């Protein structure tokens, strides 16, 4: 993996565990020689990931909509800052520029990015690993819900391993590096669906 898209919140929660985890991710990716592709913001977990990766000598590509540049939240210290027209273009570039996705805690935007990465993998728009770093149990409910969707049958057995979740960053990155692509919907016949 040469680059990973990092999805995370632009907020700074009161509990420092989230900012510390974001810094750890930025630092770990840089020391492993993996570039960061992220939302281009300077605030919250986003800014912490970027700052830590840059401080460790890593490549950081920010992708940010013009409206957020106008709101003065862009991180001007990125290796490269790409300004796009909107969220659809932003998410497409995340996919095009990265070899996988790591999701840290975040809000609605983070969830949108995570589920789109999973959905696109399921369909076959990409065959890249989708990781979830379960910081302090933040994603316990989401992981349980994903398991429930598998159990009920809304996620096919061959797609059950798309979301790779772990509480340990090194273990998560190792599991992502070892990810084997699954049969995508685009490669399946109607009888297999």
mmCIF file with all atom_site columns, C-alpha atoms in Angstrom:
data_model
loop_
_atom_site.group_PDB
_atom_site.id
_atom_site.type_symbol
_atom_site.label_atom_id
_atom_site.label_alt_id
_atom_site.label_comp_id
_atom_site.label_asym_id
_atom_site.label_entity_id
_atom_site.label_seq_id
_atom_site.pdbx_PDB_ins_code
_atom_site.Cartn_x
_atom_site.Cartn_y
_atom_site.Cartn_z
_atom_site.occupancy
_atom_site.B_iso_or_equiv
_atom_site.pdbx_formal_charge
_atom_site.auth_seq_id
_atom_site.auth_comp_id
_atom_site.auth_asym_id
_atom_site.auth_atom_id
_atom_site.pdbx_PDB_model_num
ATOM 1   C CA . UNK A 1 1   ? 0.000   0.000   0.000   1.00 0.00 ? 1   UNK A CA 1
ATOM 2   C CA . UNK A 1 2   ? 1.549   3.276   -1.134  1.00 0.00 ? 2   UNK A CA 1
ATOM 3   C CA . UNK A 1 3   ? -1.261  5.575   0.012   1.00 0.00 ? 3   UNK A CA 1
ATOM 4   C CA . UNK A 1 4   ? -4.288  5.208   2.258   1.00 0.00 ? 4   UNK A CA 1
ATOM 5   C CA . UNK A 1 5   ? -7.325  7.440   2.402   1.00 0.00 ? 5   UNK A CA 1
ATOM 6   C CA . UNK A 1 6   ? -7.990  8.367   6.024   1.00 0.00 ? 6   UNK A CA 1
ATOM 7   C CA . UNK A 1 7   ? -11.586 9.126   6.959   1.00 0.00 ? 7   UNK A CA 1
ATOM 8   C CA . UNK A 1 8   ? -12.147 10.916  10.259  1.00 0.00 ? 8   UNK A CA 1
ATOM 9   C CA . UNK A 1 9   ? -13.929 13.783  11.946  1.00 0.00 ? 9   UNK A CA 1
ATOM 10  C CA . UNK A 1 10  ? -13.082 17.460  11.727  1.00 0.00 ? 10  UNK A CA 1
ATOM 11  C CA . UNK A 1 11  ? -14.255 17.858  15.330  1.00 0.00 ? 11  UNK A CA 1
ATOM 12  C CA . UNK A 1 12  ? -12.124 17.701  18.466  1.00 0.00 ? 12  UNK A CA 1
ATOM 13  C CA . UNK A 1 13  ? -14.008 15.672  21.090  1.00 0.00 ? 13  UNK A CA 1
ATOM 14  C CA . UNK A 1 14  ? -13.320 16.354  24.781  1.00 0.00 ? 14  UNK A CA 1
ATOM 15  C CA . UNK A 1 15  ? -11.766 12.908  25.294  1.00 0.00 ? 15  UNK A CA 1
ATOM 16  C CA . UNK A 1 16  ? -8.121  13.185  24.143  1.00 0.00 ? 16  UNK A CA 1
ATOM 17  C CA . UNK A 1 17  ? -8.033  9.491   23.119  1.00 0.00 ? 17  UNK A CA 1
ATOM 18  C CA . UNK A 1 18  ? -9.432  10.429  19.694  1.00 0.00 ? 18  UNK A CA 1
ATOM 19  C CA . UNK A 1 19  ? -6.842  13.111  18.857  1.00 0.00 ? 19  UNK A CA 1
ATOM 20  C CA . UNK A 1 20  ? -4.089  10.840  20.192  1.00 0.00 ? 20  UNK A CA 1
ATOM 21  C CA . UNK A 1 21  ? -5.297  8.021   17.918  1.00 0.00 ? 21  UNK A CA 1
ATOM 22  C CA . UNK A 1 22  ? -5.389  10.380  14.925  1.00 0.00 ? 22  UNK A CA 1
ATOM 23  C CA . UNK A 1 23  ? -1.808  11.456  15.611  1.00 0.00 ? 23  UNK A CA 1
ATOM 24  C CA . UNK A 1 24  ? -0.757  7.823   15.979  1.00 0.00 ? 24  UNK A CA 1
ATOM 25  C CA . UNK A 1 25  ? -2.300  6.993   12.595  1.00 0.00 ? 25  UNK A CA 1
ATOM 26  C CA . UNK A 1 26  ? -0.557  9.879   10.828  1.00 0.00 ? 26  UNK A CA 1
ATOM 27  C CA . UNK A 1 27  ? 2.777   8.984   12.411  1.00 0.00 ? 27  UNK A CA 1
ATOM 28  C CA . UNK A 1 28  ? 2.423   5.233   11.753  1.00 0.00 ? 28  UNK A CA 1
ATOM 29  C CA . UNK A 1 29  ? 1.525   5.709   8.107   1.00 0.00 ? 29  UNK A CA 1
ATOM 30  C CA . UNK A 1 30  ? 4.454   8.055   7.535   1.00 0.00 ? 30  UNK A CA 1
ATOM 31  C CA . UNK A 1 31  ? 6.941   5.734   9.262   1.00 0.00 ? 31  UNK A CA 1
ATOM 32  C CA . UNK A 1 32  ? 5.667   2.809   7.168   1.00 0.00 ? 32  UNK A CA 1
ATOM 33  C CA . UNK A 1 33  ? 6.192   4.902   4.027   1.00 0.00 ? 33  UNK A CA 1
ATOM 34  C CA . UNK A 1 34  ? 2.454   5.110   3.333   1.00 0.00 ? 34  UNK A CA 1
ATOM 35  C CA . UNK A 1 35  ? 1.108   8.439   2.095   1.00 0.00 ? 35  UNK A CA 1
ATOM 36  C CA . UNK A 1 36  ? -2.041  9.979   3.555   1.00 0.00 ? 36  UNK A CA 1
ATOM 37  C CA . UNK A 1 37  ? -4.970  11.033  1.387   1.00 0.00 ? 37  UNK A CA 1
ATOM 38  C CA . UNK A 1 38  ? -7.544  12.860  3.485   1.00 0.00 ? 38  UNK A CA 1
ATOM 39  C CA . UNK A 1 39  ? -10.154 15.597  3.563   1.00 0.00 ? 39  UNK A CA 1
ATOM 40  C CA . UNK A 1 40  ? -7.723  18.510  3.520   1.00 0.00 ? 40  UNK A CA 1
ATOM 41  C CA . UNK A 1 41  ? -8.851  20.137  6.769   1.00 0.00 ? 41  UNK A CA 1
ATOM 42  C CA . UNK A 1 42  ? -6.692  21.612  9.508   1.00 0.00 ? 42  UNK A CA 1
ATOM 43  C CA . UNK A 1 43  ? -9.174  21.052  12.355  1.00 0.00 ? 43  UNK A CA 1
ATOM 44  C CA . UNK A 1 44  ? -9.986  18.135  14.634  1.00 0.00 ? 44  UNK A CA 1
ATOM 45  C CA . UNK A 1 45  ? -8.862  14.602  13.902  1.00 0.00 ? 45  UNK A CA 1
ATOM 46  C CA . UNK A 1 46  ? -8.239  15.537  10.266  1.00 0.00 ? 46  UNK A CA 1
ATOM 47  C CA . UNK A 1 47  ? -5.666  18.145  11.201  1.00 0.00 ? 47  UNK A CA 1
ATOM 48  C CA . UNK A 1 48  ? -4.069  15.823  13.776  1.00 0.00 ? 48  UNK A CA 1
ATOM 49  C CA . UNK A 1 49  ? -3.570  13.039  11.208  1.00 0.00 ? 49  UNK A CA 1
ATOM 50  C CA . UNK A 1 50  ? -2.064  15.452  8.681   1.00 0.00 ? 50  UNK A CA 1
ATOM 51  C CA . UNK A 1 51  ? 0.195   17.238  11.173  1.00 0.00 ? 51  UNK A CA 1
ATOM 52  C CA . UNK A 1 52  ? 1.569   13.975  12.595  1.00 0.00 ? 52  UNK A CA 1
ATOM 53  C CA . UNK A 1 53  ? 2.226   12.500  9.156   1.00 0.00 ? 53  UNK A CA 1
ATOM 54  C CA . UNK A 1 54  ? 3.954   15.675  7.991   1.00 0.00 ? 54  UNK A CA 1
ATOM 55  C CA . UNK A 1 55  ? 6.044   15.877  11.183  1.00 0.00 ? 55  UNK A CA 1
ATOM 56  C CA . UNK A 1 56  ? 7.225   12.310  10.533  1.00 0.00 ? 56  UNK A CA 1
ATOM 57  C CA . UNK A 1 57  ? 8.229   13.204  6.955   1.00 0.00 ? 57  UNK A CA 1
ATOM 58  C CA . UNK A 1 58  ? 5.214   11.616  5.246   1.00 0.00 ? 58  UNK A CA 1
ATOM 59  C CA . UNK A 1 59  ? 3.330   12.573  2.129   1.00 0.00 ? 59  UNK A CA 1
ATOM 60  C CA . UNK A 1 60  ? -0.066  14.199  2.794   1.00 0.00 ? 60  UNK A CA 1
ATOM 61  C CA . UNK A 1 61  ? -2.532  14.900  0.011   1.00 0.00 ? 61  UNK A CA 1
ATOM 62  C CA . UNK A 1 62  ? -5.551  16.924  1.079   1.00 0.00 ? 62  UNK A CA 1
ATOM 63  C CA . UNK A 1 63  ? -8.715  16.946  -1.019  1.00 0.00 ? 63  UNK A CA 1
ATOM 64  C CA . UNK A 1 64  ? -11.115 19.686  -0.030  1.00 0.00 ? 64  UNK A CA 1
ATOM 65  C CA . UNK A 1 65  ? -14.202 21.310  -1.574  1.00 0.00 ? 65  UNK A CA 1
ATOM 66  C CA . UNK A 1 66  ? -13.916 24.993  -2.457  1.00 0.00 ? 66  UNK A CA 1
ATOM 67  C CA . UNK A 1 67  ? -16.667 25.837  0.039   1.00 0.00 ? 67  UNK A CA 1
ATOM 68  C CA . UNK A 1 68  ? -14.486 24.573  2.908   1.00 0.00 ? 68  UNK A CA 1
ATOM 69  C CA . UNK A 1 69  ? -11.487 26.503  1.579   1.00 0.00 ? 69  UNK A CA 1
ATOM 70  C CA . UNK A 1 70  ? -13.710 29.595  1.625   1.00 0.00 ? 70  UNK A CA 1
ATOM 71  C CA . UNK A 1 71  ? -14.610 28.786  5.263   1.00 0.00 ? 71  UNK A CA 1
ATOM 72  C CA . UNK A 1 72  ? -10.862 28.908  6.037   1.00 0.00 ? 72  UNK A CA 1
ATOM 73  C CA . UNK A 1 73  ? -10.540 25.333  7.286   1.00 0.00 ? 73  UNK A CA 1
ATOM 74  C CA . UNK A 1 74  ? -8.054  24.113  4.641   1.00 0.00 ? 74  UNK A CA 1
ATOM 75  C CA . UNK A 1 75  ? -4.679  22.771  5.797   1.00 0.00 ? 75  UNK A CA 1
ATOM 76  C CA . UNK A 1 76  ? -2.186  24.880  3.841   1.00 0.00 ? 76  UNK A CA 1
ATOM 77  C CA . UNK A 1 77  ? 0.811   22.794  4.920   1.00 0.00 ? 77  UNK A CA 1
ATOM 78  C CA . UNK A 1 78  ? -0.073  19.625  2.994   1.00 0.00 ? 78  UNK A CA 1
ATOM 79  C CA . UNK A 1 79  ? 2.362   18.131  0.530   1.00 0.00 ? 79  UNK A CA 1
ATOM 80  C CA . UNK A 1 80  ? -0.394  18.732  -2.001  1.00 0.00 ? 80  UNK A CA 1
ATOM 81  C CA . UNK A 1 81  ? -3.807  20.359  -1.547  1.00 0.00 ? 81  UNK A CA 1
ATOM 82  C CA . UNK A 1 82  ? -6.377  19.654  -4.239  1.00 0.00 ? 82  UNK A CA 1
ATOM 83  C CA . UNK A 1 83  ? -9.412  21.916  -4.286  1.00 0.00 ? 83  UNK A CA 1
ATOM 84  C CA . UNK A 1 84  ? -12.502 20.314  -5.822  1.00 0.00 ? 84  UNK A CA 1
ATOM 85  C CA . UNK A 1 85  ? -16.012 21.477  -6.610  1.00 0.00 ? 85  UNK A CA 1
ATOM 86  C CA . UNK A 1 86  ? -17.884 19.205  -4.216  1.00 0.00 ? 86  UNK A CA 1
ATOM 87  C CA . UNK A 1 87  ? -18.148 16.038  -2.169  1.00 0.00 ? 87  UNK A CA 1
ATOM 88  C CA . UNK A 1 88  ? -18.706 13.628  -5.072  1.00 0.00 ? 88  UNK A CA 1
ATOM 89  C CA . UNK A 1 89  ? -15.475 14.687  -6.746  1.00 0.00 ? 89  UNK A CA 1
ATOM 90  C CA . UNK A 1 90  ? -13.697 14.578  -3.385  1.00 0.00 ? 90  UNK A CA 1
ATOM 91  C CA . UNK A 1 91  ? -14.746 10.986  -2.654  1.00 0.00 ? 91  UNK A CA 1
ATOM 92  C CA . UNK A 1 92  ? -13.904 9.835   -6.180  1.00 0.00 ? 92  UNK A CA 1
ATOM 93  C CA . UNK A 1 93  ? -10.374 11.224  -5.758  1.00 0.00 ? 93  UNK A CA 1
ATOM 94  C CA . UNK A 1 94  ? -10.021 9.467   -2.391  1.00 0.00 ? 94  UNK A CA 1
ATOM 95  C CA . UNK A 1 95  ? -10.672 6.212   -4.237  1.00 0.00 ? 95  UNK A CA 1
ATOM 96  C CA . UNK A 1 96  ? -8.504  7.037   -7.253  1.00 0.00 ? 96  UNK A CA 1
ATOM 97  C CA . UNK A 1 97  ? -5.461  8.174   -5.247  1.00 0.00 ? 97  UNK A CA 1
ATOM 98  C CA . UNK A 1 98  ? -5.444  5.540   -2.508  1.00 0.00 ? 98  UNK A CA 1
ATOM 99  C CA . UNK A 1 99  ? -4.752  1.832   -2.162  1.00 0.00 ? 99  UNK A CA 1
ATOM 100 C CA . UNK A 1 100 ? -7.226  1.445   0.695   1.00 0.00 ? 100 UNK A CA 1
ATOM 101 C CA . UNK A 1 101 ? -9.199  3.260   3.360   1.00 0.00 ? 101 UNK A CA 1
ATOM 102 C CA . UNK A 1 102 ? -8.749  3.678   7.121   1.00 0.00 ? 102 UNK A CA 1
ATOM 103 C CA . UNK A 1 103 ? -11.673 5.033   9.114   1.00 0.00 ? 103 UNK A CA 1
ATOM 104 C CA . UNK A 1 104 ? -11.135 6.706   12.471  1.00 0.00 ? 104 UNK A CA 1
ATOM 105 C CA . UNK A 1 105 ? -13.932 8.032   14.692  1.00 0.00 ? 105 UNK A CA 1
ATOM 106 C CA . UNK A 1 106 ? -16.046 10.741  13.155  1.00 0.00 ? 106 UNK A CA 1
ATOM 107 C CA . UNK A 1 107 ? -19.564 11.885  12.443  1.00 0.00 ? 107 UNK A CA 1
ATOM 108 C CA . UNK A 1 108 ? -21.988 11.845  9.532   1.00 0.00 ? 108 UNK A CA 1
ATOM 109 C CA . UNK A 1 109 ? -19.411 12.701  6.860   1.00 0.00 ? 109 UNK A CA 1
ATOM 110 C CA . UNK A 1 110 ? -17.085 9.960   8.074   1.00 0.00 ? 110 UNK A CA 1
ATOM 111 C CA . UNK A 1 111 ? -19.948 7.445   8.009   1.00 0.00 ? 111 UNK A CA 1
ATOM 112 C CA . UNK A 1 112 ? -20.852 8.531   4.471   1.00 0.00 ? 112 UNK A CA 1
ATOM 113 C CA . UNK A 1 113 ? -17.280 7.955   3.333   1.00 0.00 ? 113 UNK A CA 1
ATOM 114 C CA . UNK A 1 114 ? -16.959 4.593   5.096   1.00 0.00 ? 114 UNK A CA 1
ATOM 115 C CA . UNK A 1 115 ? -20.218 3.131   3.765   1.00 0.00 ? 115 UNK A CA 1
ATOM 116 C CA . UNK A 1 116 ? -19.496 4.387   0.254   1.00 0.00 ? 116 UNK A CA 1
ATOM 117 C CA . UNK A 1 117 ? -16.070 2.699   0.308   1.00 0.00 ? 117 UNK A CA 1
ATOM 118 C CA . UNK A 1 118 ? -17.712 -0.550  1.478   1.00 0.00 ? 118 UNK A CA 1
ATOM 119 C CA . UNK A 1 119 ? -20.539 -0.270  -1.052  1.00 0.00 ? 119 UNK A CA 1
ATOM 120 C CA . UNK A 1 120 ? -18.160 0.443   -3.924  1.00 0.00 ? 120 UNK A CA 1
ATOM 121 C CA . UNK A 1 121 ? -16.000 -2.547  -2.906  1.00 0.00 ? 121 UNK A CA 1
ATOM 122 C CA . UNK A 1 122 ? -19.070 -4.781  -2.750  1.00 0.00 ? 122 UNK A CA 1
ATOM 123 C CA . UNK A 1 123 ? -20.142 -3.687  -6.226  1.00 0.00 ? 123 UNK A CA 1
ATOM 124 C CA . UNK A 1 124 ? -16.691 -3.779  -7.796  1.00 0.00 ? 124 UNK A CA 1
ATOM 125 C CA . UNK A 1 125 ? -15.808 -0.122  -8.340  1.00 0.00 ? 125 UNK A CA 1
ATOM 126 C CA . UNK A 1 126 ? -12.636 -0.939  -6.390  1.00 0.00 ? 126 UNK A CA 1
ATOM 127 C CA . UNK A 1 127 ? -11.010 -3.968  -4.754  1.00 0.00 ? 127 UNK A CA 1
ATOM 128 C CA . UNK A 1 128 ? -9.194  -2.153  -1.950  1.00 0.00 ? 128 UNK A CA 1
ATOM 129 C CA . UNK A 1 129 ? -9.217  -2.885  1.800   1.00 0.00 ? 129 UNK A CA 1
ATOM 130 C CA . UNK A 1 130 ? -11.576 -0.880  4.000   1.00 0.00 ? 130 UNK A CA 1
ATOM 131 C CA . UNK A 1 131 ? -10.323 -0.605  7.572   1.00 0.00 ? 131 UNK A CA 1
ATOM 132 C CA . UNK A 1 132 ? -12.023 0.647   10.727  1.00 0.00 ? 132 UNK A CA 1
ATOM 133 C CA . UNK A 1 133 ? -9.869  1.626   13.700  1.00 0.00 ? 133 UNK A CA 1
ATOM 134 C CA . UNK A 1 134 ? -12.138 0.994   16.680  1.00 0.00 ? 134 UNK A CA 1
ATOM 135 C CA . UNK A 1 135 ? -10.665 3.575   19.051  1.00 0.00 ? 135 UNK A CA 1
ATOM 136 C CA . UNK A 1 136 ? -11.898 3.038   22.597  1.00 0.00 ? 136 UNK A CA 1
ATOM 137 C CA . UNK A 1 137 ? -14.822 0.946   21.384  1.00 0.00 ? 137 UNK A CA 1
ATOM 138 C CA . UNK A 1 138 ? -16.228 3.882   19.362  1.00 0.00 ? 138 UNK A CA 1
ATOM 139 C CA . UNK A 1 139 ? -17.345 1.552   16.562  1.00 0.00 ? 139 UNK A CA 1
ATOM 140 C CA . UNK A 1 140 ? -18.640 -1.355  18.679  1.00 0.00 ? 140 UNK A CA 1
ATOM 141 C CA . UNK A 1 141 ? -22.241 -0.597  17.711  1.00 0.00 ? 141 UNK A CA 1
ATOM 142 C CA . UNK A 1 142 ? -21.407 -0.199  14.021  1.00 0.00 ? 142 UNK A CA 1
ATOM 143 C CA . UNK A 1 143 ? -19.444 -3.454  13.985  1.00 0.00 ? 143 UNK A CA 1
ATOM 144 C CA . UNK A 1 144 ? -22.371 -5.214  15.670  1.00 0.00 ? 144 UNK A CA 1
ATOM 145 C CA . UNK A 1 145 ? -24.788 -3.694  13.134  1.00 0.00 ? 145 UNK A CA 1
ATOM 146 C CA . UNK A 1 146 ? -22.583 -4.856  10.246  1.00 0.00 ? 146 UNK A CA 1
ATOM 147 C CA . UNK A 1 147 ? -22.583 -8.365  11.757  1.00 0.00 ? 147 UNK A CA 1
ATOM 148 C CA . UNK A 1 148 ? -26.381 -8.168  12.041  1.00 0.00 ? 148 UNK A CA 1
ATOM 149 C CA . UNK A 1 149 ? -26.685 -7.236  8.340   1.00 0.00 ? 149 UNK A CA 1
ATOM 150 C CA . UNK A 1 150 ? -24.530 -10.281 7.511   1.00 0.00 ? 150 UNK A CA 1
ATOM 151 C CA . UNK A 1 151 ? -26.573 -12.549 9.798   1.00 0.00 ? 151 UNK A CA 1
ATOM 152 C CA . UNK A 1 152 ? -29.908 -11.405 8.348   1.00 0.00 ? 152 UNK A CA 1
ATOM 153 C CA . UNK A 1 153 ? -28.652 -11.775 4.770   1.00 0.00 ? 153 UNK A CA 1
ATOM 154 C CA . UNK A 1 154 ? -28.416 -8.181  3.541   1.00 0.00 ? 154 UNK A CA 1
ATOM 155 C CA . UNK A 1 155 ? -24.658 -8.580  3.170   1.00 0.00 ? 155 UNK A CA 1
ATOM 156 C CA . UNK A 1 156 ? -23.709 -11.654 1.158   1.00 0.00 ? 156 UNK A CA 1
ATOM 157 C CA . UNK A 1 157 ? -21.256 -14.133 2.713   1.00 0.00 ? 157 UNK A CA 1
ATOM 158 C CA . UNK A 1 158 ? -18.628 -13.339 0.074   1.00 0.00 ? 158 UNK A CA 1
ATOM 159 C CA . UNK A 1 159 ? -18.790 -9.644  1.112   1.00 0.00 ? 159 UNK A CA 1
ATOM 160 C CA . UNK A 1 160 ? -18.728 -10.219 4.877   1.00 0.00 ? 160 UNK A CA 1
ATOM 161 C CA . UNK A 1 161 ? -14.981 -9.558  5.061   1.00 0.00 ? 161 UNK A CA 1
ATOM 162 C CA . UNK A 1 162 ? -14.928 -6.203  3.285   1.00 0.00 ? 162 UNK A CA 1
ATOM 163 C CA . UNK A 1 163 ? -14.969 -4.193  6.502   1.00 0.00 ? 163 UNK A CA 1
ATOM 164 C CA . UNK A 1 164 ? -11.797 -4.942  8.463   1.00 0.00 ? 164 UNK A CA 1
ATOM 165 C CA . UNK A 1 165 ? -12.127 -3.700  12.039  1.00 0.00 ? 165 UNK A CA 1
ATOM 166 C CA . UNK A 1 166 ? -9.531  -3.766  14.790  1.00 0.00 ? 166 UNK A CA 1
ATOM 167 C CA . UNK A 1 167 ? -8.718  -1.869  17.987  1.00 0.00 ? 167 UNK A CA 1
ATOM 168 C CA . UNK A 1 168 ? -4.972  -2.100  17.348  1.00 0.00 ? 168 UNK A CA 1
ATOM 169 C CA . UNK A 1 169 ? -3.516  0.118   14.622  1.00 0.00 ? 169 UNK A CA 1
ATOM 170 C CA . UNK A 1 170 ? -0.583  -2.117  13.684  1.00 0.00 ? 170 UNK A CA 1
ATOM 171 C CA . UNK A 1 171 ? -2.819  -5.181  13.517  1.00 0.00 ? 171 UNK A CA 1
ATOM 172 C CA . UNK A 1 172 ? -5.321  -3.270  11.372  1.00 0.00 ? 172 UNK A CA 1
ATOM 173 C CA . UNK A 1 173 ? -2.661  -2.089  8.921   1.00 0.00 ? 173 UNK A CA 1
ATOM 174 C CA . UNK A 1 174 ? -1.200  -5.608  8.697   1.00 0.00 ? 174 UNK A CA 1
ATOM 175 C CA . UNK A 1 175 ? -4.651  -7.114  8.052   1.00 0.00 ? 175 UNK A CA 1
ATOM 176 C CA . UNK A 1 176 ? -5.321  -4.483  5.387   1.00 0.00 ? 176 UNK A CA 1
ATOM 177 C CA . UNK A 1 177 ? -1.990  -5.223  3.683   1.00 0.00 ? 177 UNK A CA 1
ATOM 178 C CA . UNK A 1 178 ? -2.928  -8.927  3.579   1.00 0.00 ? 178 UNK A CA 1
ATOM 179 C CA . UNK A 1 179 ? -6.452  -8.291  2.239   1.00 0.00 ? 179 UNK A CA 1
ATOM 180 C CA . UNK A 1 180 ? -7.568  -10.599 -0.558  1.00 0.00 ? 180 UNK A CA 1
ATOM 181 C CA . UNK A 1 181 ? -10.258 -9.125  -2.861  1.00 0.00 ? 181 UNK A CA 1
ATOM 182 C CA . UNK A 1 182 ? -13.621 -10.869 -2.865  1.00 0.00 ? 182 UNK A CA 1
ATOM 183 C CA . UNK A 1 183 ? -16.085 -11.661 -5.651  1.00 0.00 ? 183 UNK A CA 1
ATOM 184 C CA . UNK A 1 184 ? -17.727 -8.375  -6.557  1.00 0.00 ? 184 UNK A CA 1
ATOM 185 C CA . UNK A 1 185 ? -21.352 -8.009  -7.574  1.00 0.00 ? 185 UNK A CA 1
ATOM 186 C CA . UNK A 1 186 ? -20.260 -6.876  -11.046 1.00 0.00 ? 186 UNK A CA 1
ATOM 187 C CA . UNK A 1 187 ? -18.500 -10.237 -11.511 1.00 0.00 ? 187 UNK A CA 1
ATOM 188 C CA . UNK A 1 188 ? -21.452 -12.301 -10.277 1.00 0.00 ? 188 UNK A CA 1
ATOM 189 C CA . UNK A 1 189 ? -24.367 -13.671 -12.253 1.00 0.00 ? 189 UNK A CA 1
ATOM 190 C CA . UNK A 1 190 ? -27.997 -13.083 -11.350 1.00 0.00 ? 190 UNK A CA 1
ATOM 191 C CA . UNK A 1 191 ? -28.200 -16.654 -10.039 1.00 0.00 ? 191 UNK A CA 1
ATOM 192 C CA . UNK A 1 192 ? -25.356 -15.908 -7.603  1.00 0.00 ? 192 UNK A CA 1
ATOM 193 C CA . UNK A 1 193 ? -27.107 -12.836 -6.296  1.00 0.00 ? 193 UNK A CA 1
#
